[in-house]
Every structure is written in C-alpha cells, then in structure tokens.
Short mmCIF file of C-alpha atoms and ligand atoms in Angstrom, two decimals:
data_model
loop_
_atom_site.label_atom_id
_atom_site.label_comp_id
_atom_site.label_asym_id
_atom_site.label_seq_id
_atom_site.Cartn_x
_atom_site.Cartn_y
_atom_site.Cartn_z
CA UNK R 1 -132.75 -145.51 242.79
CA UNK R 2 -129.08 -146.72 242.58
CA UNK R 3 -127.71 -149.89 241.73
CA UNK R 4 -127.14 -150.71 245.24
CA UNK R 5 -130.71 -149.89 246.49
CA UNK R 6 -131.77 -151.83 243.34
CA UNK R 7 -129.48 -155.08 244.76
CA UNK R 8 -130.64 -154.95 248.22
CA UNK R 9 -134.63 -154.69 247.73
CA UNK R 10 -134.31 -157.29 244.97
CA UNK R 11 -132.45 -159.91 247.70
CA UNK R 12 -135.43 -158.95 250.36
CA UNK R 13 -138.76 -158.45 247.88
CA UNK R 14 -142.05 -160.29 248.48
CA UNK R 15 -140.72 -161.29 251.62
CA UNK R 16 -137.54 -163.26 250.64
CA UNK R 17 -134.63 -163.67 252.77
CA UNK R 18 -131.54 -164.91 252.53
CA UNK R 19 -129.54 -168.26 252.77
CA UNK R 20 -126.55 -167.95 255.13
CA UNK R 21 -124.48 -171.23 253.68
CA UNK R 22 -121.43 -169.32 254.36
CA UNK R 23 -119.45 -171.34 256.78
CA UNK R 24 -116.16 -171.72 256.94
CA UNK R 25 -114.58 -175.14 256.13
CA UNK R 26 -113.72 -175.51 259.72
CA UNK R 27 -117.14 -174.87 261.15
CA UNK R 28 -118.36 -177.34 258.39
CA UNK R 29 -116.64 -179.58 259.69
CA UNK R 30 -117.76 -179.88 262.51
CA UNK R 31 -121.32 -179.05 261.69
CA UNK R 32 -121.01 -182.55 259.06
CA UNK R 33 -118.89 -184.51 261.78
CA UNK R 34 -122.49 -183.81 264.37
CA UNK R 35 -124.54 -185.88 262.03
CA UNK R 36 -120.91 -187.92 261.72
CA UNK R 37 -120.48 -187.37 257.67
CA UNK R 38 -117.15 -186.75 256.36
CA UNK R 39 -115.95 -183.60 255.28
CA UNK R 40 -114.91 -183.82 252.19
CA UNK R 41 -114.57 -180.66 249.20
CA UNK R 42 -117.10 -183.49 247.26
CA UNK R 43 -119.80 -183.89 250.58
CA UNK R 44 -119.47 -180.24 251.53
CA UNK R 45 -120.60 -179.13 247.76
CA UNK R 46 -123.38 -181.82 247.41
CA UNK R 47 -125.41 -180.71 250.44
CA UNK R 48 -125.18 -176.75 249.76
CA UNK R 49 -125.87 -177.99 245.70
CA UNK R 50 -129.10 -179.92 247.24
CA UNK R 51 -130.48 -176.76 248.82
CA UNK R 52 -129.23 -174.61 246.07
CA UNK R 53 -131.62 -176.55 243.56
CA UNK R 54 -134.44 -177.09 245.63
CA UNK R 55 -137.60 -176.22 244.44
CA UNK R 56 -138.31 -173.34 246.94
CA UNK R 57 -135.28 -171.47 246.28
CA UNK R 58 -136.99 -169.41 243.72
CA UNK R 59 -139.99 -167.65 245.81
CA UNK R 60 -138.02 -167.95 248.68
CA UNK R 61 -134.48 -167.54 248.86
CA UNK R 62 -133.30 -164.11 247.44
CA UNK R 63 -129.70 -164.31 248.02
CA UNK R 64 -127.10 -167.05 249.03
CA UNK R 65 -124.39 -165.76 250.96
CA UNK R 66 -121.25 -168.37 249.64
CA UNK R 67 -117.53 -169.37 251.48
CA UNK R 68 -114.32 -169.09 249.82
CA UNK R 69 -114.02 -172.68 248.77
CA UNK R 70 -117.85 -172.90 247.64
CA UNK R 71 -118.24 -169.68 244.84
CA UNK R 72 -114.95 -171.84 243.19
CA UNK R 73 -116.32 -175.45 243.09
CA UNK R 74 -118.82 -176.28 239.94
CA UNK R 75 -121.68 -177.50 240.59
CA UNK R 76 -122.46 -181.48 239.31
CA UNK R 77 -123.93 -180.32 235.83
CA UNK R 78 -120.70 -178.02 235.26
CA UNK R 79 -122.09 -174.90 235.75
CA UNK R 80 -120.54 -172.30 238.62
CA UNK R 81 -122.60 -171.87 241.74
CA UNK R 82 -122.77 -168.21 241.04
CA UNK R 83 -124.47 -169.18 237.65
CA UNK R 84 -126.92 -172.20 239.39
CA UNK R 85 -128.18 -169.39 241.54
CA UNK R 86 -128.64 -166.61 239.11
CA UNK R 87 -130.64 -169.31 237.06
CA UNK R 88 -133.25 -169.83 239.92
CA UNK R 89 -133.33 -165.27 240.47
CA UNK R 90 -131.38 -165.71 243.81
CA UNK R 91 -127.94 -163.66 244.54
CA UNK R 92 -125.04 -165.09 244.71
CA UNK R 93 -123.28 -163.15 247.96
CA UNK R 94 -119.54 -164.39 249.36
CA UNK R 95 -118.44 -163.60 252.79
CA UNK R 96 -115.41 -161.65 253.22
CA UNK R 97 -114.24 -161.38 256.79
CA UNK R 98 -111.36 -164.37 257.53
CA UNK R 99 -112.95 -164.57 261.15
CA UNK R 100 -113.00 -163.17 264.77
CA UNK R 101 -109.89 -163.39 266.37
CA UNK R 102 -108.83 -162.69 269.85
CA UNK R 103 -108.71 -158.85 270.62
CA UNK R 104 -105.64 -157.24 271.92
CA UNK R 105 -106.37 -154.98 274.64
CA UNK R 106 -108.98 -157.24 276.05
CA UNK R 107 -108.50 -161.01 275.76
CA UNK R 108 -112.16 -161.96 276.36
CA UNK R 109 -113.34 -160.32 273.00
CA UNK R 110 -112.59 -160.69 269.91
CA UNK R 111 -112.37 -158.89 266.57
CA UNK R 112 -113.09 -159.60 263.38
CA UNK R 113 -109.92 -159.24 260.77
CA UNK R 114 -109.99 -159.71 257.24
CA UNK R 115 -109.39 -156.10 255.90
CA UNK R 116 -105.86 -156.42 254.73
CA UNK R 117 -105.91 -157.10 250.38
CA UNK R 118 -109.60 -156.97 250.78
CA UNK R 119 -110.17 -155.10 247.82
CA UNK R 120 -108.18 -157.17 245.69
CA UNK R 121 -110.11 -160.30 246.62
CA UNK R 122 -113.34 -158.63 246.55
CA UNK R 123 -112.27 -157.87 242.56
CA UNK R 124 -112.08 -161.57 242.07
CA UNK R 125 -115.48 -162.26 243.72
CA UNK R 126 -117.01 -159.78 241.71
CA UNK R 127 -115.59 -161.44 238.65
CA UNK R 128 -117.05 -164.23 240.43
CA UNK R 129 -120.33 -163.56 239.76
CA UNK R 130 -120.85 -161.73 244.03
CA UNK R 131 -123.73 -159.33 244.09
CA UNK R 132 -123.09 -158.53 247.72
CA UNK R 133 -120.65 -159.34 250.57
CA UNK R 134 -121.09 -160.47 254.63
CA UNK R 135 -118.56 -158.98 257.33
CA UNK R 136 -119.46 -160.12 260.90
CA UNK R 137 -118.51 -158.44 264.15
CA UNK R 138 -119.09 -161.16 267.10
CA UNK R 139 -119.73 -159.18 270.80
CA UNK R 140 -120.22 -161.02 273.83
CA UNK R 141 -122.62 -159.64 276.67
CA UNK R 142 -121.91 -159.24 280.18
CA UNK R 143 -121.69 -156.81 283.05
CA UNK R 144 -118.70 -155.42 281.34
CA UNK R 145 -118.98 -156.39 277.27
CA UNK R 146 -119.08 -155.25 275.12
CA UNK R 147 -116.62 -153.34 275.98
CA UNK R 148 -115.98 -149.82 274.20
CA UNK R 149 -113.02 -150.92 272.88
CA UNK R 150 -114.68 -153.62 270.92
CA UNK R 151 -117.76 -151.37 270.23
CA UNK R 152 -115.44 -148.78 268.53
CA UNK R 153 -113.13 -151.41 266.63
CA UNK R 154 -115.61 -153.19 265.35
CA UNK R 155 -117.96 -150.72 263.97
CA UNK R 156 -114.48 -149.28 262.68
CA UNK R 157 -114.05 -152.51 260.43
CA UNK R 158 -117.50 -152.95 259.52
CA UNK R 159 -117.16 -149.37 257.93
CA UNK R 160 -113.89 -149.75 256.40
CA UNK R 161 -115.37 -153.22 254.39
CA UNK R 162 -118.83 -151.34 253.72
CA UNK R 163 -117.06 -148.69 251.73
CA UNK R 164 -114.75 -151.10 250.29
CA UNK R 165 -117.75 -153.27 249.00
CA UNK R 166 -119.47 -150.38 247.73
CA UNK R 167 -116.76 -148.96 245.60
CA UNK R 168 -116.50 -152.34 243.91
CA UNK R 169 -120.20 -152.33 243.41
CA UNK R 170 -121.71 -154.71 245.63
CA UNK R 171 -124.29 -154.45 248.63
CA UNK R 172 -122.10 -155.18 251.96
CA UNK R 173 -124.29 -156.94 254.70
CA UNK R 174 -123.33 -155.15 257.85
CA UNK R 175 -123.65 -157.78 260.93
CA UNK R 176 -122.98 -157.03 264.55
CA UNK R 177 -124.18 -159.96 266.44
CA UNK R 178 -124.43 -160.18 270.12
CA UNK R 179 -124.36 -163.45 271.05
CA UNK R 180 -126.94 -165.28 273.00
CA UNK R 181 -124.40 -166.95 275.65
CA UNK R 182 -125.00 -165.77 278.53
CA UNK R 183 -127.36 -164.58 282.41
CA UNK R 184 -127.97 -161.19 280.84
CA UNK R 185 -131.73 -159.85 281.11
CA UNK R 186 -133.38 -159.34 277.19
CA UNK R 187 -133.54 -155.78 278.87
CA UNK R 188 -129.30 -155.92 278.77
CA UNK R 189 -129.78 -157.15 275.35
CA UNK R 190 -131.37 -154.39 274.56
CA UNK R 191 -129.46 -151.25 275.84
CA UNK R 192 -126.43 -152.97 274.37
CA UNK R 193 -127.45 -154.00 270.82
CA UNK R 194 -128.55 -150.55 270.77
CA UNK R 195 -125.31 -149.29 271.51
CA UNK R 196 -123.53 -150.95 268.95
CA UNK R 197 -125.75 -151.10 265.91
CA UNK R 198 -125.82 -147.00 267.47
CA UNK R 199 -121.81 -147.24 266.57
CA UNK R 200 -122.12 -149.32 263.66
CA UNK R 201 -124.35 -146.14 261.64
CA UNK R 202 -122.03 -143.80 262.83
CA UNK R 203 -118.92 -145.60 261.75
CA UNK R 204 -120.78 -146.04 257.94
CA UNK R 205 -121.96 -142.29 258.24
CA UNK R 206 -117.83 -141.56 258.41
CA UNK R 207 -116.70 -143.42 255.80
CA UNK R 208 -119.39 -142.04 252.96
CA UNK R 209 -120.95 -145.52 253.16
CA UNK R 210 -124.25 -145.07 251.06
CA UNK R 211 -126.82 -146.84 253.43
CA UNK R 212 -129.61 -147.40 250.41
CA UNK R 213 -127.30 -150.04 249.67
CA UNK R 214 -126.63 -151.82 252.87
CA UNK R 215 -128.37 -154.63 254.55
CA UNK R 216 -128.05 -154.72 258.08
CA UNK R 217 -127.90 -158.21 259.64
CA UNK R 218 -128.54 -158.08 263.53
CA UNK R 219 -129.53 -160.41 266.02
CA UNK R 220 -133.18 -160.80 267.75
CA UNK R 221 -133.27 -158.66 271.43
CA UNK R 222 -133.60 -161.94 273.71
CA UNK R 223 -132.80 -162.72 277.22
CA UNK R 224 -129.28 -164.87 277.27
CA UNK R 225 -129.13 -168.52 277.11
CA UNK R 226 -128.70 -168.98 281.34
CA UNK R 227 -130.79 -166.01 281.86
CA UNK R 228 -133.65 -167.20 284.89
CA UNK R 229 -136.05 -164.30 283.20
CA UNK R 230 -136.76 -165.59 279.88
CA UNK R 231 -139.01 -163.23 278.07
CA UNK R 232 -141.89 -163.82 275.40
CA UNK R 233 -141.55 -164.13 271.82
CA UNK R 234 -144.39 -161.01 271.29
CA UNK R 235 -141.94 -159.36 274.10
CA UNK R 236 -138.85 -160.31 271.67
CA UNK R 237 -140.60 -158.84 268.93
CA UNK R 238 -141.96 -155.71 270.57
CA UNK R 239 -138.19 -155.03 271.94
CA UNK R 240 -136.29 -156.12 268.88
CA UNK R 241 -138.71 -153.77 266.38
CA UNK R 242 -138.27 -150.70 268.99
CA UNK R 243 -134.23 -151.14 269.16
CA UNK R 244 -133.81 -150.92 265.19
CA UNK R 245 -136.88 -147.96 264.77
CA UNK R 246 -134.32 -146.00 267.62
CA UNK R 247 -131.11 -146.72 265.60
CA UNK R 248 -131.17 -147.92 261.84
CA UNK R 249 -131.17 -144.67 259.88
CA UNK R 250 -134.61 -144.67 257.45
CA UNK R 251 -132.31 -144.91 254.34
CA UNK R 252 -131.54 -148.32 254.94
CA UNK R 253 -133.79 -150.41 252.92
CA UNK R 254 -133.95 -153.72 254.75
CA UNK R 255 -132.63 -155.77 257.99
CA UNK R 256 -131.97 -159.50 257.40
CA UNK R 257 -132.02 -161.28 261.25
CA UNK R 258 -129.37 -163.87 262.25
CA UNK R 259 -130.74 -166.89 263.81
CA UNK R 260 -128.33 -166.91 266.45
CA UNK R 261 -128.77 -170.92 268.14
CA UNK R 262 -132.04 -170.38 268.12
CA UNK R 263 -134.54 -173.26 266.95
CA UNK R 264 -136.01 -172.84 263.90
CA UNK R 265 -139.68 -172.96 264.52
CA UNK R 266 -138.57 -170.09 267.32
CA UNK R 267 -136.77 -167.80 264.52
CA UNK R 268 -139.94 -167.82 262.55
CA UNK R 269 -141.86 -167.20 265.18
CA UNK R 270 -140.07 -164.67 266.17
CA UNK R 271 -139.54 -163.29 262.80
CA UNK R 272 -143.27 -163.23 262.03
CA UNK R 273 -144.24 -161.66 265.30
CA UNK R 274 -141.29 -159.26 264.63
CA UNK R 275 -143.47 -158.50 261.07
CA UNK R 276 -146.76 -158.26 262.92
CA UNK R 277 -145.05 -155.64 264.77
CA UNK R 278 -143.10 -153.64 262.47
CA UNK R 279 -144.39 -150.62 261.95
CA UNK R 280 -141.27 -148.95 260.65
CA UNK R 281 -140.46 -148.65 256.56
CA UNK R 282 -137.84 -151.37 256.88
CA UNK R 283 -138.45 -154.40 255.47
CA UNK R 284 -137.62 -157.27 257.85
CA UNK R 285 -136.55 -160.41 256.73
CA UNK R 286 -133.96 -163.59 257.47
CA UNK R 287 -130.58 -164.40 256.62
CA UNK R 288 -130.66 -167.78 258.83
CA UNK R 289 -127.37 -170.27 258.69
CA UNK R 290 -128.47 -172.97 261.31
CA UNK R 291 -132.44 -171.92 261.14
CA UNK R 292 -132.55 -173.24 257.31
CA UNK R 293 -130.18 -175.85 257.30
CA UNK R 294 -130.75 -177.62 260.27
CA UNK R 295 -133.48 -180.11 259.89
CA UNK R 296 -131.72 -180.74 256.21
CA UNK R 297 -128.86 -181.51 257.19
CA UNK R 298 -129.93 -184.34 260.05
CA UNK R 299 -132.05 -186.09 257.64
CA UNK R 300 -129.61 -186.00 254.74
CA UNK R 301 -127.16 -187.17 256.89
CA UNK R 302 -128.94 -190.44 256.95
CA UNK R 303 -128.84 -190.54 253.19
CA UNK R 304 -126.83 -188.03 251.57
CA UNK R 305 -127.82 -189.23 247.76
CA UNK R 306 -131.64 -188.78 249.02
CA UNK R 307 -131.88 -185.34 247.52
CA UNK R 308 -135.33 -185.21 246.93
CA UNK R 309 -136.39 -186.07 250.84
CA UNK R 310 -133.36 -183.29 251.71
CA UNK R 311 -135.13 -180.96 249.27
CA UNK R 312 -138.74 -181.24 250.69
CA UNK R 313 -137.02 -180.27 254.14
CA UNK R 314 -135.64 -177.23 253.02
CA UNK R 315 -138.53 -175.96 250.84
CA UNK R 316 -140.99 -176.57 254.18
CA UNK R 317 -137.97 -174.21 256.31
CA UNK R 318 -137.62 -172.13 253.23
CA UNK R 319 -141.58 -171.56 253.13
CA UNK R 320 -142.13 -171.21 256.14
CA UNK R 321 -139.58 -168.38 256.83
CA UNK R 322 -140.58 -166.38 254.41
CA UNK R 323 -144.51 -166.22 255.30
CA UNK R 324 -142.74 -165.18 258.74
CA UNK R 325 -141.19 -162.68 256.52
CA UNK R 326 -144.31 -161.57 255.27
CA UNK R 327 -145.95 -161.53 259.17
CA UNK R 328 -148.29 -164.48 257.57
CA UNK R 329 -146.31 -167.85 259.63
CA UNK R 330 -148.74 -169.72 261.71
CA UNK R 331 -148.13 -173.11 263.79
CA UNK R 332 -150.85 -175.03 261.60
CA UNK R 333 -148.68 -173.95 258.38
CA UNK R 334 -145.99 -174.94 260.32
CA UNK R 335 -147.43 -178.31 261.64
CA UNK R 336 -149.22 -179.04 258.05
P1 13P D 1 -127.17 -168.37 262.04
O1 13P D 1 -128.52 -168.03 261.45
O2 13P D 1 -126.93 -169.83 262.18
O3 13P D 1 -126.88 -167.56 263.27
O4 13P D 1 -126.10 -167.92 260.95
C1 13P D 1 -126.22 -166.70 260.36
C2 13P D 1 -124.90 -166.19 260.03
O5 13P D 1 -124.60 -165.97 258.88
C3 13P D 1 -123.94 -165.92 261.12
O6 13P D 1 -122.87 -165.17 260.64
#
C-alpha cells in the first residue's frame, strides 16, 4: 500500500467523510451576511473553530478540507488549525484552485484556473501541515453543456493539479461537479456526468496520476432544479451507483459526494440509499460544504458565543452523515 492509498482510506474509514469548510472569503461572506453576521477574519475563524472542536469530529469527520486564509489563522488556544485537527485524528486538507472563471471560447462556461506557481504554494501547505488538496471543475447542463471544450479543459486541469499534488505527497480530491441548475431530465444528468468523470480518468491516466491515491468528489445523478420529472431518491441512488461502477477505474479507493444545494436530510438520504446500493469496492462517503454546516450556522447566528448549542448541531449532521455513510441513516435517527 502507498502512502497515498494509506491517506485516502484513512480520511474515508468506518464510514467517515469529510468536512468541506473550504470557502472562499467571498462566498463566506455572503454565506455569514444570510444569517446577517459580519465577516470578519475573527467571526469567520470562530465558527469553523466551533465545528472543528466539536465532539463528533473524531468518529466522524476524517478530513477538513481548509481556505487560504483559514490553515494560517491560530486557533483561540494558540495552536494551528492543522495541529487542532490532527489532535482530534481528522486531516487537515487546503483547497488549491483560485476559482472558476469565465471560459474563453464559450462565455457561458467557465474554467477553473489556479495552476500557475501551484507547486510552489502547494510546498507551503505541505509545510502547513495539508495531507491532501481539492481542485474543482464547475459544468453547467443543458442541451448544449457541457460543452467538449469544457469537458476536455477541465479534465486537462484536474490532471495537471493531481500529478502536481502527488509529487508533493498529498492525496488530490478530483471534483467535477455538474451543477443542479437547471430543466435537464436525471437521465441528462446521467449521460453527461458520465462523460466527464469518463474524461476526468483519462486525463489522470495521461499524466501518470496514481489513482490509489485520489479521491474522487462528484455530484449525486439528479434531475435539475426546474426539471417537471423529478425522480426518486432510491432512483438517485440506483443511477448515481451505476454511473461511477461504468467509469471510476477499481484502483480508486473511495468517492466523497458533493452536496450540491441539496437539503441536508436529502444528502443523507441519498447518501445512505446510495450505500444500500453500492455494490461496487468503492467506498462511498461525503465531503458536504452546505449539507454540514447549514443548520450550524443559522442557529449560531443567533448566538455566535453559544458554542456548545452550535456544537450539538453539528455532531447530530456529523452523525447522521456518516451512518448514511455506512448505509445505516434512518428518519427516526434522524428525527430522534
Ligand atoms: P457543497 O456540499 O455545499 O456542495 O460543497 C462541497 C464543496 O466542497 C463544493 O466544492
């Protein structure tokens, strides 16, 4: 087994997943200005410092994927994040992409860009205390998107930051997410996640990317937000298990799902159906932004020194994820 392998099974084991607290300060922003708290370097750290020391974060939460701004701020008893984390046995994991921009060649899509002194700054994260890395390629769906052109590019610069990532010793997390937005059928969804995760393996294949040690991130196969033929969540699950079975090569030790807008009692529903399901080696777990944080956020919002009553929210989400995780979620766990 390689160091990599090692990384990547030890972020997903006994059905852990993974805390996506890796926005940017600008979507922070906004996300703090919804519940109307200010965004401040001080209010941004002490709700990600709440979750990080919750009580749950040790069975549950196997890696925290970190911004910029967050791996350098100390947390209120001195220590680094990297080293809070590492004291409770979860990763500490930094995303590396600077964002999707606007494509040239076609307007309506976008790529993601951050490749450029990328292996300089992954260096410092290292030093940093990062175990592994996020990249994420953002396609749209509609008659006509994803286009090839973004298909190709994308997969391009997923590859070109999974070998990067590897040759500084960390576990890249490889995520092509289609977005939700949309009339497309889940059928649509489908064909075309299919397509580009297709890409995406091909891509890695070419640039000697060693796929023991990649986690891929993808999104759920679901109908699109303004779609009239919404489909079930044991359709979601049958659909999104079949679409990673046809394209993930069997070296890849685990897939860690987006949430994507969806609600979080309907990601871990999903998520557990998706593990009642799975009858492929791959472990299946979450790497959830929105589906974790939520519910914490609103109430702490209300309060933000109440870190206890912030806590007990998390630790229920955090819980209940990762029974989803292990295809053991029910709605009177849920309700309880
Ligand atoms: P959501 O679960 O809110 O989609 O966030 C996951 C993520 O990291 C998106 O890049």
């Amino acid at each position: 087994m390689t160091e990599l392998n090692r990384i990547a099974l030890k972020i997903l084991e006994n059905g852990k997943g993974i805390l996506a607290a890796d926005e940017s300060t600008g979507t922070m922003t906004k996300r703090l200005h919804s519940v109307k708290v200010e965004s401040t370097p001080q209010n941004r750290i002490l709700f990600r410092e709440t979750l990080f020391s919750s009580e749950e974060m040790r069975q549950c939460i196997g890696g925290v994927i970190l911004y910029d701004e967050t791996i350098k701020q100390t947390a209120s008893n001195g220590k680094s994040i990297s080293q809070l984390l590492s004291e409770v046995g979860s990763m500490p994991g930094i995303k590396v992409d600077t964002g999707a921009k606007q494509m040239a060649g076609s307007s309506d899509e976008k790529i993601t860009e951050g490749l450029d002194g990328l292996r300089e700054r992954l260096k410092e994260y290292s030093k940093l205390g990062a175990k592994f890395t996020k990249w994420r390629g953002v396609y749209n769906i509609s008659n006509k998107f994803p286009s090839k052109l973004s298909i190709n590019s994308n997969a391009h610069a997923l590859a070109r930051y999974a070998a990067l990532v590897q040759e500084c010793n960390m576990v890249p997390i490889v995520e092509p997410e289609l977005l939700m937005e949309g009339s497309h059928s889940a059928d649509d969804c489908f064909a075309k996640t299919s397509a580009v995760i297709k890409k995406c393996f091909e891509e890695l294949i070419l640039h000697n990317v060693d796929l023991s040690g990649v986690i891929l991130k993808p999104n759920m196969i679901l109908a699109g937000t303004e779609s009239r033929h919404k489909i079930s969540n044991e359709e979601t699950a049958k659909l999104t298990v079949k679409c990673l079975k046809d394209t993930v090569p069997k070296e890849v030790p685990g897939i860690a799902f987006l949430s994507g807008g969806q609600t979080e009692v309907q990601a871990t529903e999903n998520l557990n159906l998706i593990n009642k399901f799975n009858d492929t080696d791959f472990i299946m777990s979450y790497s959830y932004g929105r589906a974790l944080q939520q519910s914490a956020l609103k109430y702490w919002a209300q309060d933000i020194n109440d870190i206890k009553g912030t806590q007990a929210i998390f630790n229920h989400r955090a819980k209940m994820c990762t029974l989803a995780a292990k295809g053991k979620w029910s709605k009177e766990l849920e309700n309880k």
